[in-house]
mmCIF file of C-alpha atoms in Angstrom:
data_model
loop_
_atom_site.group_PDB
_atom_site.id
_atom_site.type_symbol
_atom_site.label_atom_id
_atom_site.label_comp_id
_atom_site.label_asym_id
_atom_site.label_seq_id
_atom_site.Cartn_x
_atom_site.Cartn_y
_atom_site.Cartn_z
ATOM 1 C CA UNK A 1 -2.965 -5.838 14.789
ATOM 2 C CA UNK A 2 0.809 -6.265 14.543
ATOM 3 C CA UNK A 3 1.076 -8.919 11.858
ATOM 4 C CA UNK A 4 3.787 -6.932 10.100
ATOM 5 C CA UNK A 5 6.298 -4.912 12.064
ATOM 6 C CA UNK A 6 9.014 -2.513 11.093
ATOM 7 C CA UNK A 7 10.726 -1.818 14.370
ATOM 8 C CA UNK A 8 12.955 1.019 13.210
ATOM 9 C CA UNK A 9 10.951 4.181 12.546
ATOM 10 C CA UNK A 10 13.959 5.874 10.971
ATOM 11 C CA UNK A 11 17.361 5.194 9.477
ATOM 12 C CA UNK A 12 20.075 7.585 8.385
ATOM 13 C CA UNK A 13 22.968 6.543 6.126
ATOM 14 C CA UNK A 14 25.692 8.242 4.170
ATOM 15 C CA UNK A 15 25.473 8.430 0.391
ATOM 16 C CA UNK A 16 27.247 5.471 -1.202
ATOM 17 C CA UNK A 17 26.864 3.214 1.823
ATOM 18 C CA UNK A 18 24.439 0.336 2.287
ATOM 19 C CA UNK A 19 20.944 0.887 3.675
ATOM 20 C CA UNK A 20 19.333 -2.093 5.392
ATOM 21 C CA UNK A 21 15.658 -1.939 6.237
ATOM 22 C CA UNK A 22 14.078 -4.695 8.292
ATOM 23 C CA UNK A 23 10.633 -6.193 8.620
ATOM 24 C CA UNK A 24 9.188 -8.987 10.769
ATOM 25 C CA UNK A 25 5.944 -10.849 10.314
ATOM 26 C CA UNK A 26 3.992 -13.207 12.519
ATOM 27 C CA UNK A 27 2.211 -15.651 10.240
ATOM 28 C CA UNK A 28 4.264 -18.407 8.617
ATOM 29 C CA UNK A 29 1.475 -18.893 6.049
ATOM 30 C CA UNK A 30 2.253 -15.577 4.349
ATOM 31 C CA UNK A 31 3.732 -16.384 0.953
ATOM 32 C CA UNK A 32 4.365 -13.140 -0.890
ATOM 33 C CA UNK A 33 6.208 -10.081 0.346
ATOM 34 C CA UNK A 34 6.670 -6.637 -1.140
ATOM 35 C CA UNK A 35 8.545 -3.410 -0.476
ATOM 36 C CA UNK A 36 7.089 -0.035 -1.365
ATOM 37 C CA UNK A 37 8.654 3.398 -1.270
ATOM 38 C CA UNK A 38 6.577 6.470 -0.470
ATOM 39 C CA UNK A 39 7.350 10.146 -0.878
ATOM 40 C CA UNK A 40 5.237 12.764 0.941
ATOM 41 C CA UNK A 41 1.902 13.478 -0.759
ATOM 42 C CA UNK A 42 2.331 10.536 -3.144
ATOM 43 C CA UNK A 43 1.067 6.976 -3.191
ATOM 44 C CA UNK A 44 3.239 3.966 -2.376
ATOM 45 C CA UNK A 45 5.483 3.005 -5.299
ATOM 46 C CA UNK A 46 6.292 -0.664 -5.799
ATOM 47 C CA UNK A 47 9.987 -1.464 -5.452
ATOM 48 C CA UNK A 48 10.610 -5.178 -5.282
ATOM 49 C CA UNK A 49 8.918 -8.380 -4.170
ATOM 50 C CA UNK A 50 9.754 -11.939 -3.214
ATOM 51 C CA UNK A 51 7.757 -15.111 -2.963
ATOM 52 C CA UNK A 52 8.226 -17.590 -0.157
ATOM 53 C CA UNK A 53 9.835 -20.141 -2.478
ATOM 54 C CA UNK A 54 12.897 -17.882 -2.738
ATOM 55 C CA UNK A 55 15.246 -16.417 -0.180
ATOM 56 C CA UNK A 56 16.657 -13.608 -2.271
ATOM 57 C CA UNK A 57 15.555 -11.365 -5.105
ATOM 58 C CA UNK A 58 17.682 -8.687 -6.690
ATOM 59 C CA UNK A 59 16.793 -5.743 -8.922
ATOM 60 C CA UNK A 60 19.582 -3.310 -9.592
ATOM 61 C CA UNK A 61 20.583 -1.587 -6.367
ATOM 62 C CA UNK A 62 17.749 -3.251 -4.442
ATOM 63 C CA UNK A 63 17.895 -6.734 -2.929
ATOM 64 C CA UNK A 64 15.287 -8.335 -0.730
ATOM 65 C CA UNK A 65 16.211 -11.216 1.576
ATOM 66 C CA UNK A 66 13.668 -13.547 3.116
ATOM 67 C CA UNK A 67 14.382 -15.666 6.193
ATOM 68 C CA UNK A 68 11.317 -17.843 6.594
ATOM 69 C CA UNK A 69 12.421 -19.572 9.756
ATOM 70 C CA UNK A 70 12.885 -16.210 11.461
ATOM 71 C CA UNK A 71 9.842 -14.696 9.730
ATOM 72 C CA UNK A 72 12.035 -11.796 8.728
ATOM 73 C CA UNK A 73 12.708 -9.912 5.541
ATOM 74 C CA UNK A 74 15.102 -7.150 4.755
ATOM 75 C CA UNK A 75 15.695 -4.681 1.961
ATOM 76 C CA UNK A 76 19.251 -3.765 1.041
ATOM 77 C CA UNK A 77 19.986 -0.682 -1.024
ATOM 78 C CA UNK A 78 23.521 -0.478 -2.374
ATOM 79 C CA UNK A 79 24.808 2.094 -2.986
ATOM 80 C CA UNK A 80 22.390 4.451 -1.280
ATOM 81 C CA UNK A 81 21.624 7.709 -3.046
ATOM 82 C CA UNK A 82 20.047 10.943 -1.728
ATOM 83 C CA UNK A 83 17.024 10.301 -3.998
ATOM 84 C CA UNK A 84 16.358 7.136 -2.012
ATOM 85 C CA UNK A 85 15.294 9.274 0.954
ATOM 86 C CA UNK A 86 11.654 8.303 1.537
ATOM 87 C CA UNK A 87 9.438 6.154 3.733
ATOM 88 C CA UNK A 88 9.809 2.423 3.022
ATOM 89 C CA UNK A 89 6.963 0.030 3.743
ATOM 90 C CA UNK A 90 7.114 -3.717 3.769
ATOM 91 C CA UNK A 91 3.879 -5.496 2.992
ATOM 92 C CA UNK A 92 2.657 -9.062 2.949
ATOM 93 C CA UNK A 93 -0.081 -10.530 0.832
ATOM 94 C CA UNK A 94 -2.931 -12.094 2.789
ATOM 95 C CA UNK A 95 -5.878 -13.484 0.798
ATOM 96 C CA UNK A 96 -5.254 -10.888 -1.900
ATOM 97 C CA UNK A 97 -5.096 -7.797 0.286
ATOM 98 C CA UNK A 98 -1.845 -6.274 1.497
ATOM 99 C CA UNK A 99 -0.958 -5.840 5.145
ATOM 100 C CA UNK A 100 1.576 -3.075 5.675
ATOM 101 C CA UNK A 101 4.196 -2.380 8.291
ATOM 102 C CA UNK A 102 4.421 1.019 9.935
ATOM 103 C CA UNK A 103 7.168 2.203 7.637
ATOM 104 C CA UNK A 104 10.800 3.250 8.080
ATOM 105 C CA UNK A 105 11.909 6.728 7.093
ATOM 106 C CA UNK A 106 15.237 6.514 5.297
ATOM 107 C CA UNK A 107 17.431 9.571 5.037
ATOM 108 C CA UNK A 108 20.469 9.366 2.793
ATOM 109 C CA UNK A 109 22.912 12.163 3.485
ATOM 110 C CA UNK A 110 25.108 13.519 0.686
ATOM 111 C CA UNK B 1 4.142 3.800 -18.236
ATOM 112 C CA UNK B 2 0.502 3.218 -17.248
ATOM 113 C CA UNK B 3 -0.468 4.455 -13.818
ATOM 114 C CA UNK B 4 -3.384 4.615 -11.426
ATOM 115 C CA UNK B 5 -4.912 8.085 -11.211
ATOM 116 C CA UNK B 6 -7.103 9.534 -8.470
ATOM 117 C CA UNK B 7 -9.255 12.631 -8.216
ATOM 118 C CA UNK B 8 -9.574 14.943 -6.440
ATOM 119 C CA UNK B 9 -6.174 15.231 -4.817
ATOM 120 C CA UNK B 10 -7.753 16.943 -1.806
ATOM 121 C CA UNK B 11 -11.381 16.920 -0.684
ATOM 122 C CA UNK B 12 -12.695 18.984 2.208
ATOM 123 C CA UNK B 13 -16.170 18.216 3.491
ATOM 124 C CA UNK B 14 -18.424 18.848 6.445
ATOM 125 C CA UNK B 15 -19.224 16.052 8.866
ATOM 126 C CA UNK B 16 -22.327 14.162 7.755
ATOM 127 C CA UNK B 17 -21.873 14.950 4.078
ATOM 128 C CA UNK B 18 -21.428 12.347 1.368
ATOM 129 C CA UNK B 19 -18.187 12.167 -0.585
ATOM 130 C CA UNK B 20 -17.196 10.197 -3.641
ATOM 131 C CA UNK B 21 -13.551 9.518 -4.358
ATOM 132 C CA UNK B 22 -12.604 8.659 -7.901
ATOM 133 C CA UNK B 23 -9.987 6.309 -9.279
ATOM 134 C CA UNK B 24 -9.000 5.211 -12.755
ATOM 135 C CA UNK B 25 -7.091 1.921 -12.430
ATOM 136 C CA UNK B 26 -4.558 0.706 -14.978
ATOM 137 C CA UNK B 27 -6.552 -0.296 -18.035
ATOM 138 C CA UNK B 28 -5.855 -4.041 -18.285
ATOM 139 C CA UNK B 29 -6.063 -4.657 -14.536
ATOM 140 C CA UNK B 30 -8.815 -6.814 -13.114
ATOM 141 C CA UNK B 31 -8.527 -6.399 -9.337
ATOM 142 C CA UNK B 32 -9.155 -3.123 -7.573
ATOM 143 C CA UNK B 33 -8.553 -1.983 -4.010
ATOM 144 C CA UNK B 34 -9.046 0.894 -1.635
ATOM 145 C CA UNK B 35 -6.708 1.544 1.278
ATOM 146 C CA UNK B 36 -6.448 4.438 3.670
ATOM 147 C CA UNK B 37 -3.777 5.957 5.850
ATOM 148 C CA UNK B 38 -4.744 8.059 8.827
ATOM 149 C CA UNK B 39 -2.017 10.570 9.647
ATOM 150 C CA UNK B 40 0.803 8.881 11.532
ATOM 151 C CA UNK B 41 -0.671 5.401 11.156
ATOM 152 C CA UNK B 42 -0.246 2.397 8.880
ATOM 153 C CA UNK B 43 -1.684 2.032 5.429
ATOM 154 C CA UNK B 44 -4.728 -0.176 6.022
ATOM 155 C CA UNK B 45 -6.886 -2.212 3.692
ATOM 156 C CA UNK B 46 -10.517 -1.236 3.153
ATOM 157 C CA UNK B 47 -11.949 -3.306 0.311
ATOM 158 C CA UNK B 48 -11.102 -5.367 -2.750
ATOM 159 C CA UNK B 49 -13.235 -5.627 -5.881
ATOM 160 C CA UNK B 50 -13.211 -8.135 -8.713
ATOM 161 C CA UNK B 51 -15.641 -9.062 -11.437
ATOM 162 C CA UNK B 52 -18.021 -6.287 -10.395
ATOM 163 C CA UNK B 53 -18.364 -7.356 -6.825
ATOM 164 C CA UNK B 54 -16.650 -6.969 -3.481
ATOM 165 C CA UNK B 55 -14.303 -9.885 -2.887
ATOM 166 C CA UNK B 56 -13.127 -8.883 0.576
ATOM 167 C CA UNK B 57 -13.679 -6.031 3.014
ATOM 168 C CA UNK B 58 -12.193 -5.033 6.325
ATOM 169 C CA UNK B 59 -14.082 -4.252 9.506
ATOM 170 C CA UNK B 60 -13.487 -0.564 8.748
ATOM 171 C CA UNK B 61 -15.619 -0.885 5.615
ATOM 172 C CA UNK B 62 -19.003 -0.616 7.278
ATOM 173 C CA UNK B 63 -22.392 0.330 5.837
ATOM 174 C CA UNK B 64 -21.265 3.938 5.379
ATOM 175 C CA UNK B 65 -18.875 2.836 2.653
ATOM 176 C CA UNK B 66 -19.616 1.550 -0.815
ATOM 177 C CA UNK B 67 -17.663 0.947 -4.000
ATOM 178 C CA UNK B 68 -18.730 0.958 -7.588
ATOM 179 C CA UNK B 69 -17.298 0.482 -11.024
ATOM 180 C CA UNK B 70 -19.834 2.552 -12.981
ATOM 181 C CA UNK B 71 -18.157 2.080 -16.366
ATOM 182 C CA UNK B 72 -15.165 0.314 -17.855
ATOM 183 C CA UNK B 73 -12.603 2.678 -16.438
ATOM 184 C CA UNK B 74 -13.671 4.303 -13.167
ATOM 185 C CA UNK B 75 -13.670 2.824 -9.671
ATOM 186 C CA UNK B 76 -15.273 4.901 -6.926
ATOM 187 C CA UNK B 77 -15.395 4.897 -3.147
ATOM 188 C CA UNK B 78 -18.427 6.542 -1.561
ATOM 189 C CA UNK B 79 -18.697 7.511 2.072
ATOM 190 C CA UNK B 80 -22.355 8.222 2.796
ATOM 191 C CA UNK B 81 -22.151 10.274 5.964
ATOM 192 C CA UNK B 82 -18.628 11.334 6.771
ATOM 193 C CA UNK B 83 -17.269 11.396 10.310
ATOM 194 C CA UNK B 84 -14.291 13.291 11.667
ATOM 195 C CA UNK B 85 -12.366 10.020 11.956
ATOM 196 C CA UNK B 86 -12.730 9.417 8.202
ATOM 197 C CA UNK B 87 -10.107 12.111 7.644
ATOM 198 C CA UNK B 88 -7.210 10.280 5.978
ATOM 199 C CA UNK B 89 -5.348 9.684 2.730
ATOM 200 C CA UNK B 90 -7.302 7.275 0.577
ATOM 201 C CA UNK B 91 -5.337 5.218 -1.921
ATOM 202 C CA UNK B 92 -6.707 3.268 -4.831
ATOM 203 C CA UNK B 93 -4.693 0.313 -6.138
ATOM 204 C CA UNK B 94 -5.044 -2.152 -8.965
ATOM 205 C CA UNK B 95 -3.553 -5.489 -9.919
ATOM 206 C CA UNK B 96 -3.517 -7.167 -13.279
ATOM 207 C CA UNK B 97 -4.565 -10.483 -11.777
ATOM 208 C CA UNK B 98 -3.788 -14.046 -12.790
ATOM 209 C CA UNK B 99 -0.389 -14.923 -11.308
ATOM 210 C CA UNK B 100 0.771 -11.348 -10.809
ATOM 211 C CA UNK B 101 0.467 -10.242 -7.207
ATOM 212 C CA UNK B 102 1.877 -6.732 -7.315
ATOM 213 C CA UNK B 103 -0.567 -3.936 -6.555
ATOM 214 C CA UNK B 104 0.056 -0.508 -8.061
ATOM 215 C CA UNK B 105 -1.112 2.508 -6.130
ATOM 216 C CA UNK B 106 -2.477 5.880 -7.129
ATOM 217 C CA UNK B 107 -1.257 9.166 -5.651
ATOM 218 C CA UNK B 108 -4.095 9.301 -3.127
ATOM 219 C CA UNK B 109 -6.909 11.654 -2.169
ATOM 220 C CA UNK B 110 -6.547 13.572 1.055
ATOM 221 C CA UNK B 111 -9.970 13.690 2.711
ATOM 222 C CA UNK B 112 -10.472 16.298 5.411
ATOM 223 C CA UNK B 113 -13.721 16.130 7.388
ATOM 224 C CA UNK B 114 -14.523 19.277 9.388
#
């Protein structure tokens, strides 16, 4: 079941630079997309979401971009901070439940 | 800020034993969920619950699993006869409902089946 894919298992960036995390999905009927951040031994924490009627949503340092034709979404973090180091999951809503990607581990180096 | 809480944080059990995982969703939320994450794998959906009944369940959620909302605040997941492969992090989530789609997750219960 690969309906949601995060092809990069890890990403390392320098503090202050931009982090770009990517996610691809297979079903064009998906209409609501979310990003969660997860620290070890904690539950996923909601970061930002976007509905399919938009192509961009911004909240502080976090921006999510949605490209429906490519079935692709991305999360931009600018500027990246060491506290952003965590696992980032994209998720899509499907009949109420969430389908998650495998996650990307982001490391922000001071 | 209101949050989803889960107890215990870690549960160790013997294969074949019953376990009950506890969750207290955010108080004004109407939709409740259980997910699990086996070590090294994706977070995967188990079951959703609304208006005192299951609204959707995955193929993982077989007859060994059940959910209950015994009172106005708790939401439980019971595994009747645990198997080794049930070892995972179990996350409870809740959603306020109506037009709000965001699910908020608890910290998880680590279940270890020996």
